[in-house]
Structures are given as C-alpha cells and as structure tokens.
Amino acid sequence: MRSRYGVFLLTLPSALTWAQVAPPPNYDQKLSDVVVTATRAGTPLDQMTLNTTILTGEVLEAAPDQTIDQVLKNVPGVFLNDVPYYQKDPTGQSINVRGLGYGRTLVLIDGLPANDAFYGTVQWNLVPMSAIDSVEFVRGGVSSLYGNYGMGGVININTKTPQNSSQDIAASYGAFGTGNVAVSKDIVASDAYQMRLSADYFSTAGFQNYATIFPASPNNIKNGMGTDSAANSNIRLENFFKPTADTNAFLRLGYGTMADLSTNYAIAPNLIQTANFAGGTNTQIDVDKKTQVNVFYQQTQFYKQSGSTATSGVDRNQPYINANYTDPYSTLGASAQYTQDLHAAGIDQYILGIDARNITASNTTNNLNANGSGQVVSVDYAQGATKFLWDIRAA
C-alpha cells in the first residue's frame, strides 16, 4: 500500500486472475552511467577494479523484506544472522563479508560511518528503508582508504535527496503484527537550499517461540518468555546547501529509538535512543582537484534489563529482574580529504586525507536481589575513552 500526496491506494486480490503476456526483452537497452561513491572518490562502475554490487531504488522497493539488513542478507558474499537485527541484539548486528569475520566490514550512510563506535556492530535502524535511494557494496579490501574496518569491503547506503516540493506516504502490514509507516516531505526552496524531513516507525510482535527444556510451563514457553517483539522509530532532517557553483554542503540531524525483548523475558525490555548530527562540504577546486570535509557526532543512551527465573523458594519458576544497565556512550569524528586526478606516470588518482574519532563510554550496573524484590545489592561502574587518528594515502 503506497501513496503520494496523502492518497492511499489499496489493491485487493480479485476472484478472477488475468494472464498477461510479458513483452520480449529489449536487448539493445543500455544502463546509464553509475558512479560508485563508496570508493571515496566517485568511480564509474565500469572502471571499478573490485567486485561491486549496486542495489537501486527499484530493487529495494520491490524487495519483500522489511529492513535493509534482510535485503543485504540475500546479496552474495554477505553473511548476516538469519533473524533481523531488531531480534538479534538491541545494539546492532554483526556483519561478515567473504568470511573475514566480525568487525571487518565498514558500513556507511552517505559516506559517514554507521558501525556502532562502542560495540562495533551496525545500527541498521539509523536509516529507514523509505529513506534509502541506493546501496553500494564493494567487495574486497579497501583498508588503504578506510582503515581496518574495510578489510572485507564497504557498504555505502545513499539516502534520497529532494527532487521537488512533494510529500510521500507509505505503509504496510503483515502477519505477527509486523508493519511500518513512513512519511516524508521535500522542500526545494531554491537551487541554493533544499530540505527533506522524513519519519519512520516499524513494529512487530515477533514470530519465534522457544521450546521448553526446564522448568515445564504451559504452551511450551517459559514463564516470562514470549515472542520477540520490537519497535523502532526514526526521524531525520536533512538540509542541502549550494553556497557557490563549486561547493555543496549538507547538515543532517537525526533521532531514533529501538526497543526489543531480546533477553526473552517480557518483563525485561531493552531500549536504545540515538541522537546524531553530521555536516560537511565538498568543493571542486579545479576540473581535476577537489576537497571534502566532514564532521559527525552521535550520542547513544542504552538501557538494558537482565531477566532470570527463580530456581528455589516460594517464587520458584517465576521470572524477575536481576540487573539494570545504563550505558551511555558517544562518538565524535571528523575527516578531511584532498583528491587529484593525475592520469600520468601510471597513476590515475591520489588521495590525501586524515580521519579522527573520539569515543567515550560509561557503564552503570545495578545488581538486584535474587528474591525479585527489586532491592539493589551492589553497583558496578566503569568509564573510558578512546581516540583514533590516522592518515590515508592511496594511489
């Protein structure tokens, strides 16, 4: 069910099915030029030296999957968990490309990192499916451009930009209470300023039941345990500027939440709240020279409860909360890059750049009494910070 300008269209199956004969394919058709921006310099697809897959907007819209990780799971070379990210872990999902293991594939959103700074996982809920224009997947090592995260490859998610002053509404609903709704509004004030506001909400009652081993309970589900329900919300405000003919700039603000029951206890939910900011400029100095500067900040609040089941006493077999976790963490990063096309002495292009990132995190754990009274019996606390700084050189 999809509509534009707020008019909902609903198609229901008819009692009579009409057979349609597809026209013969046009073997003379040619694809338009595709530029892969995940190379950090903008390389035409037919000049890519690495195995590259492009998922266009048409492919994403035709996919039955509700989340982008499930779309990527069907791409050759990508290894993701069978269950969607929202039922796997509230902090995100690990990704494995070409068998190189966890933490070796960089995921970008419009060229900026989406890998969780603290856990190293990917927070796929930072970008709604309705906001994605295309996905670029470059297999193979790009560590010379992106560091150790690029050993397996890089996935760059390109979001939509305003085309005209219009609005879009999309909604879907399926089994197990799974559905989403997305709205967006584009404003093109002038060639120098454009804006896109988008919001997305996704929820599901889950579909996985867990067999009982011990202790026995009705309906083959442990006490306090049920299907893996989850809910995500996301809102993004994107501003695009063109102060001069040779300079483009952007400013993006976002806020997202994710709640789930991945501990398998209905009394122990997890909640993650993320606010993010990103901005940057891209300036064409000459026909073969350009500079790019980006800065980004993300603040995450992670609240987690741990559940358990009493094994003795009058509360035997009853679930209770045994710990509360409060884990706020943030990342601040920036990058600057200079690119020049040479096409001489066997060198097509070189890139000089610098990347920096600072990560801070803390953890507070309240351990509760095993009798389920909620009394705090001990408190654990930790905090730390990590800084990264590295130069990038590539020919």
PDB file of C-alpha atoms in Angstrom, residues 168-359:
ATOM      1  CA  ASP A 168       5.361  10.753   0.276  1.00  0.00           C
ATOM      2  CA  ILE A 169       3.437   8.299   2.457  1.00  0.00           C
ATOM      3  CA  ALA A 170       3.971   4.544   2.592  1.00  0.00           C
ATOM      4  CA  ALA A 171       2.519   1.864   4.849  1.00  0.00           C
ATOM      5  CA  SER A 172       2.451  -1.917   5.108  1.00  0.00           C
ATOM      6  CA  TYR A 173       1.076  -4.536   7.479  1.00  0.00           C
ATOM      7  CA  GLY A 174       1.549  -8.288   7.693  1.00  0.00           C
ATOM      8  CA  ALA A 175       1.395 -11.345   9.889  1.00  0.00           C
ATOM      9  CA  PHE A 176       2.507 -11.381  13.536  1.00  0.00           C
ATOM     10  CA  GLY A 177       1.658  -7.693  13.886  1.00  0.00           C
ATOM     11  CA  THR A 178       4.529  -6.681  11.607  1.00  0.00           C
ATOM     12  CA  GLY A 179       4.099  -3.354   9.882  1.00  0.00           C
ATOM     13  CA  ASN A 180       5.561   0.047   9.234  1.00  0.00           C
ATOM     14  CA  VAL A 181       4.577   3.517   8.210  1.00  0.00           C
ATOM     15  CA  ALA A 182       6.815   6.172   6.686  1.00  0.00           C
ATOM     16  CA  VAL A 183       6.210   9.786   5.737  1.00  0.00           C
ATOM     17  CA  SER A 184       8.473  12.365   4.143  1.00  0.00           C
ATOM     18  CA  LYS A 185       8.287  15.947   2.943  1.00  0.00           C
ATOM     19  CA  ASP A 186      10.638  17.516   0.403  1.00  0.00           C
ATOM     20  CA  ILE A 187      11.104  21.263   0.120  1.00  0.00           C
ATOM     21  CA  VAL A 188      13.067  22.824  -2.719  1.00  0.00           C
ATOM     22  CA  ALA A 189      13.320  26.481  -1.780  1.00  0.00           C
ATOM     23  CA  SER A 190      15.894  27.307  -4.443  1.00  0.00           C
ATOM     24  CA  ASP A 191      18.970  25.909  -6.149  1.00  0.00           C
ATOM     25  CA  ALA A 192      20.940  27.042  -3.089  1.00  0.00           C
ATOM     26  CA  TYR A 193      18.792  25.352  -0.416  1.00  0.00           C
ATOM     27  CA  GLN A 194      16.771  22.130  -0.231  1.00  0.00           C
ATOM     28  CA  MET A 195      15.342  20.239   2.729  1.00  0.00           C
ATOM     29  CA  ARG A 196      13.985  16.759   3.374  1.00  0.00           C
ATOM     30  CA  LEU A 197      12.102  15.730   6.533  1.00  0.00           C
ATOM     31  CA  SER A 198      11.359  12.027   6.964  1.00  0.00           C
ATOM     32  CA  ALA A 199       9.945   9.869   9.740  1.00  0.00           C
ATOM     33  CA  ASP A 200       9.567   6.110  10.032  1.00  0.00           C
ATOM     34  CA  TYR A 201       8.002   3.682  12.517  1.00  0.00           C
ATOM     35  CA  PHE A 202       8.338  -0.096  12.484  1.00  0.00           C
ATOM     36  CA  SER A 203       6.961  -2.683  14.903  1.00  0.00           C
ATOM     37  CA  THR A 204       6.495  -6.422  15.085  1.00  0.00           C
ATOM     38  CA  ALA A 205       5.101  -8.904  17.583  1.00  0.00           C
ATOM     39  CA  GLY A 206       7.819 -11.352  16.542  1.00  0.00           C
ATOM     40  CA  PHE A 207       7.478 -14.884  15.329  1.00  0.00           C
ATOM     41  CA  GLN A 208      10.000 -17.042  17.194  1.00  0.00           C
ATOM     42  CA  ASN A 209       8.854 -19.282  20.021  1.00  0.00           C
ATOM     43  CA  TYR A 210      11.279 -21.056  22.307  1.00  0.00           C
ATOM     44  CA  ALA A 211      10.890 -24.731  23.209  1.00  0.00           C
ATOM     45  CA  THR A 212      10.781 -25.558  26.895  1.00  0.00           C
ATOM     46  CA  ILE A 213      13.532 -27.678  28.387  1.00  0.00           C
ATOM     47  CA  PHE A 214      13.261 -26.862  32.106  1.00  0.00           C
ATOM     48  CA  PRO A 215      11.225 -25.944  34.021  1.00  0.00           C
ATOM     49  CA  ALA A 216       7.990 -27.083  32.408  1.00  0.00           C
ATOM     50  CA  SER A 217       5.359 -24.447  31.695  1.00  0.00           C
ATOM     51  CA  PRO A 218       2.133 -24.152  29.677  1.00  0.00           C
ATOM     52  CA  ASN A 219       2.118 -23.545  25.930  1.00  0.00           C
ATOM     53  CA  ASN A 220       5.751 -24.633  25.543  1.00  0.00           C
ATOM     54  CA  ILE A 221       7.018 -21.184  26.532  1.00  0.00           C
ATOM     55  CA  LYS A 222       8.954 -20.465  29.697  1.00  0.00           C
ATOM     56  CA  ASN A 223       7.400 -18.198  32.268  1.00  0.00           C
ATOM     57  CA  GLY A 224       8.031 -14.602  31.318  1.00  0.00           C
ATOM     58  CA  MET A 225       9.214 -15.627  27.863  1.00  0.00           C
ATOM     59  CA  GLY A 226       7.387 -14.909  24.652  1.00  0.00           C
ATOM     60  CA  THR A 227       7.799 -13.929  21.043  1.00  0.00           C
ATOM     61  CA  ASP A 228      10.486 -11.377  20.193  1.00  0.00           C
ATOM     62  CA  SER A 229       8.547  -8.150  19.867  1.00  0.00           C
ATOM     63  CA  ALA A 230      10.337  -4.977  18.773  1.00  0.00           C
ATOM     64  CA  ALA A 231       9.605  -1.387  17.787  1.00  0.00           C
ATOM     65  CA  ASN A 232      11.767   1.204  16.023  1.00  0.00           C
ATOM     66  CA  SER A 233      11.194   4.879  15.307  1.00  0.00           C
ATOM     67  CA  ASN A 234      13.354   7.255  13.322  1.00  0.00           C
ATOM     68  CA  ILE A 235      13.177  10.893  12.302  1.00  0.00           C
ATOM     69  CA  ARG A 236      15.671  12.714  10.041  1.00  0.00           C
ATOM     70  CA  LEU A 237      16.033  16.324   8.978  1.00  0.00           C
ATOM     71  CA  GLU A 238      18.395  16.803   6.039  1.00  0.00           C
ATOM     72  CA  ASN A 239      19.468  20.181   4.678  1.00  0.00           C
ATOM     73  CA  PHE A 240      21.367  20.651   1.423  1.00  0.00           C
ATOM     74  CA  PHE A 241      23.175  23.860   0.521  1.00  0.00           C
ATOM     75  CA  LYS A 242      24.975  25.164  -2.547  1.00  0.00           C
ATOM     76  CA  PRO A 243      26.669  28.400  -1.459  1.00  0.00           C
ATOM     77  CA  THR A 244      28.737  28.632  -4.661  1.00  0.00           C
ATOM     78  CA  ALA A 245      28.735  26.951  -8.058  1.00  0.00           C
ATOM     79  CA  ASP A 246      31.651  24.722  -6.994  1.00  0.00           C
ATOM     80  CA  THR A 247      30.658  23.945  -3.379  1.00  0.00           C
ATOM     81  CA  ASN A 248      27.988  21.633  -1.993  1.00  0.00           C
ATOM     82  CA  ALA A 249      27.241  21.288   1.721  1.00  0.00           C
ATOM     83  CA  PHE A 250      24.880  19.323   3.929  1.00  0.00           C
ATOM     84  CA  LEU A 251      23.617  19.320   7.513  1.00  0.00           C
ATOM     85  CA  ARG A 252      21.795  16.277   8.892  1.00  0.00           C
ATOM     86  CA  LEU A 253      20.046  15.850  12.246  1.00  0.00           C
ATOM     87  CA  GLY A 254      18.543  12.557  13.355  1.00  0.00           C
ATOM     88  CA  TYR A 255      16.944  10.826  16.316  1.00  0.00           C
ATOM     89  CA  GLY A 256      16.000   7.178  16.586  1.00  0.00           C
ATOM     90  CA  THR A 257      14.779   4.686  19.176  1.00  0.00           C
ATOM     91  CA  MET A 258      14.751   0.923  19.313  1.00  0.00           C
ATOM     92  CA  ALA A 259      13.018  -1.254  21.893  1.00  0.00           C
ATOM     93  CA  ASP A 260      13.020  -5.030  21.993  1.00  0.00           C
ATOM     94  CA  LEU A 261      12.763  -8.080  24.222  1.00  0.00           C
ATOM     95  CA  SER A 262      15.929  -9.827  23.108  1.00  0.00           C
ATOM     96  CA  THR A 263      16.547 -11.101  26.647  1.00  0.00           C
ATOM     97  CA  ASN A 264      13.487 -13.340  26.010  1.00  0.00           C
ATOM     98  CA  TYR A 265      11.738 -12.074  29.126  1.00  0.00           C
ATOM     99  CA  ALA A 266       8.669  -9.912  28.631  1.00  0.00           C
ATOM    100  CA  ILE A 267       9.430  -8.150  31.915  1.00  0.00           C
ATOM    101  CA  ALA A 268      12.961  -7.171  30.806  1.00  0.00           C
ATOM    102  CA  PRO A 269      12.930  -4.874  27.761  1.00  0.00           C
ATOM    103  CA  ASN A 270      15.864  -3.116  26.149  1.00  0.00           C
ATOM    104  CA  LEU A 271      15.760   0.481  24.947  1.00  0.00           C
ATOM    105  CA  ILE A 272      18.327   2.326  22.869  1.00  0.00           C
ATOM    106  CA  GLN A 273      17.981   6.030  21.993  1.00  0.00           C
ATOM    107  CA  THR A 274      20.324   7.672  19.494  1.00  0.00           C
ATOM    108  CA  ALA A 275      20.735  11.305  18.516  1.00  0.00           C
ATOM    109  CA  ASN A 276      23.123  12.088  15.671  1.00  0.00           C
ATOM    110  CA  PHE A 277      24.476  15.075  13.792  1.00  0.00           C
ATOM    111  CA  ALA A 278      26.506  15.232  10.588  1.00  0.00           C
ATOM    112  CA  GLY A 279      27.691  18.014   8.335  1.00  0.00           C
ATOM    113  CA  GLY A 280      30.165  18.523   5.545  1.00  0.00           C
ATOM    114  CA  THR A 281      31.256  20.330   2.412  1.00  0.00           C
ATOM    115  CA  ASN A 282      32.543  19.219  -0.981  1.00  0.00           C
ATOM    116  CA  THR A 283      34.400  21.784  -3.088  1.00  0.00           C
ATOM    117  CA  GLN A 284      35.594  21.381  -6.679  1.00  0.00           C
ATOM    118  CA  ILE A 285      38.818  23.393  -6.753  1.00  0.00           C
ATOM    119  CA  ASP A 286      39.636  22.643 -10.388  1.00  0.00           C
ATOM    120  CA  VAL A 287      38.498  20.216 -13.055  1.00  0.00           C
ATOM    121  CA  ASP A 288      40.759  17.547 -11.554  1.00  0.00           C
ATOM    122  CA  LYS A 289      41.031  18.671  -7.914  1.00  0.00           C
ATOM    123  CA  LYS A 290      38.546  18.668  -5.055  1.00  0.00           C
ATOM    124  CA  THR A 291      38.391  18.782  -1.263  1.00  0.00           C
ATOM    125  CA  GLN A 292      35.940  17.255   1.163  1.00  0.00           C
ATOM    126  CA  VAL A 293      35.445  17.922   4.882  1.00  0.00           C
ATOM    127  CA  ASN A 294      33.009  16.048   7.159  1.00  0.00           C
ATOM    128  CA  VAL A 295      32.202  16.082  10.867  1.00  0.00           C
ATOM    129  CA  PHE A 296      29.795  13.858  12.781  1.00  0.00           C
ATOM    130  CA  TYR A 297      28.609  13.275  16.347  1.00  0.00           C
ATOM    131  CA  GLN A 298      26.440  10.554  17.860  1.00  0.00           C
ATOM    132  CA  GLN A 299      25.099  10.275  21.397  1.00  0.00           C
ATOM    133  CA  THR A 300      23.573   6.962  22.452  1.00  0.00           C
ATOM    134  CA  GLN A 301      21.645   6.064  25.585  1.00  0.00           C
ATOM    135  CA  PHE A 302      21.337   2.325  26.163  1.00  0.00           C
ATOM    136  CA  TYR A 303      19.080   0.949  28.884  1.00  0.00           C
ATOM    137  CA  LYS A 304      19.022  -2.801  29.401  1.00  0.00           C
ATOM    138  CA  GLN A 305      17.404  -5.108  31.919  1.00  0.00           C
ATOM    139  CA  SER A 306      18.507  -8.656  32.542  1.00  0.00           C
ATOM    140  CA  GLY A 307      15.925 -11.267  33.476  1.00  0.00           C
ATOM    141  CA  SER A 308      16.194 -14.581  35.240  1.00  0.00           C
ATOM    142  CA  THR A 309      13.922 -17.282  36.671  1.00  0.00           C
ATOM    143  CA  ALA A 310      13.877 -18.175  40.342  1.00  0.00           C
ATOM    144  CA  THR A 311      15.004 -21.766  40.905  1.00  0.00           C
ATOM    145  CA  SER A 312      14.047 -22.214  44.572  1.00  0.00           C
ATOM    146  CA  GLY A 313      11.747 -20.956  47.283  1.00  0.00           C
ATOM    147  CA  VAL A 314       8.142 -19.893  47.029  1.00  0.00           C
ATOM    148  CA  ASP A 315       8.931 -17.942  43.826  1.00  0.00           C
ATOM    149  CA  ARG A 316      10.321 -20.964  42.015  1.00  0.00           C
ATOM    150  CA  ASN A 317       9.813 -20.762  38.231  1.00  0.00           C
ATOM    151  CA  GLN A 318       8.829 -17.087  38.448  1.00  0.00           C
ATOM    152  CA  PRO A 319      10.769 -14.540  36.350  1.00  0.00           C
ATOM    153  CA  TYR A 320      12.363 -11.483  37.933  1.00  0.00           C
ATOM    154  CA  ILE A 321      14.741  -8.635  37.042  1.00  0.00           C
ATOM    155  CA  ASN A 322      18.241  -9.366  38.318  1.00  0.00           C
ATOM    156  CA  ALA A 323      20.122  -6.335  36.912  1.00  0.00           C
ATOM    157  CA  ASN A 324      19.630  -2.905  35.341  1.00  0.00           C
ATOM    158  CA  TYR A 325      22.246  -1.488  32.957  1.00  0.00           C
ATOM    159  CA  THR A 326      22.682   2.157  31.931  1.00  0.00           C
ATOM    160  CA  ASP A 327      25.307   2.517  29.180  1.00  0.00           C
ATOM    161  CA  PRO A 328      25.592   5.991  27.638  1.00  0.00           C
ATOM    162  CA  TYR A 329      28.300   6.446  25.019  1.00  0.00           C
ATOM    163  CA  SER A 330      29.174   8.919  22.286  1.00  0.00           C
ATOM    164  CA  THR A 331      31.439   9.294  19.280  1.00  0.00           C
ATOM    165  CA  LEU A 332      32.819  12.458  17.707  1.00  0.00           C
ATOM    166  CA  GLY A 333      34.590  12.232  14.387  1.00  0.00           C
ATOM    167  CA  ALA A 334      35.905  14.320  11.524  1.00  0.00           C
ATOM    168  CA  SER A 335      37.683  13.817   8.220  1.00  0.00           C
ATOM    169  CA  ALA A 336      39.383  15.957   5.600  1.00  0.00           C
ATOM    170  CA  GLN A 337      40.361  14.800   2.127  1.00  0.00           C
ATOM    171  CA  TYR A 338      42.101  16.136  -0.950  1.00  0.00           C
ATOM    172  CA  THR A 339      41.678  14.305  -4.278  1.00  0.00           C
ATOM    173  CA  GLN A 340      43.520  14.940  -7.536  1.00  0.00           C
ATOM    174  CA  ASP A 341      43.279  13.139 -10.864  1.00  0.00           C
ATOM    175  CA  LEU A 342      46.708  12.673 -12.465  1.00  0.00           C
ATOM    176  CA  HIS A 343      46.408  10.159 -15.313  1.00  0.00           C
ATOM    177  CA  ALA A 344      50.185  10.253 -15.660  1.00  0.00           C
ATOM    178  CA  ALA A 345      53.163   8.037 -14.826  1.00  0.00           C
ATOM    179  CA  GLY A 346      50.837   5.099 -14.280  1.00  0.00           C
ATOM    180  CA  ILE A 347      48.884   6.900 -11.532  1.00  0.00           C
ATOM    181  CA  ASP A 348      45.250   7.706 -12.224  1.00  0.00           C
ATOM    182  CA  GLN A 349      44.449   9.418  -8.956  1.00  0.00           C
ATOM    183  CA  TYR A 350      45.773  10.029  -5.490  1.00  0.00           C
ATOM    184  CA  ILE A 351      44.003  10.862  -2.258  1.00  0.00           C
ATOM    185  CA  LEU A 352      45.455  12.557   0.808  1.00  0.00           C
ATOM    186  CA  GLY A 353      43.364  12.653   3.927  1.00  0.00           C
ATOM    187  CA  ILE A 354      43.086  12.407   7.649  1.00  0.00           C
ATOM    188  CA  ASP A 355      40.448  10.835   9.870  1.00  0.00           C
ATOM    189  CA  ALA A 356      39.956  11.261  13.595  1.00  0.00           C
ATOM    190  CA  ARG A 357      37.499   9.838  16.093  1.00  0.00           C
ATOM    191  CA  ASN A 358      36.988  10.071  19.829  1.00  0.00           C
ATOM    192  CA  ILE A 359      34.803   7.545  21.681  1.00  0.00           C
TER     193      ILE A 359
END
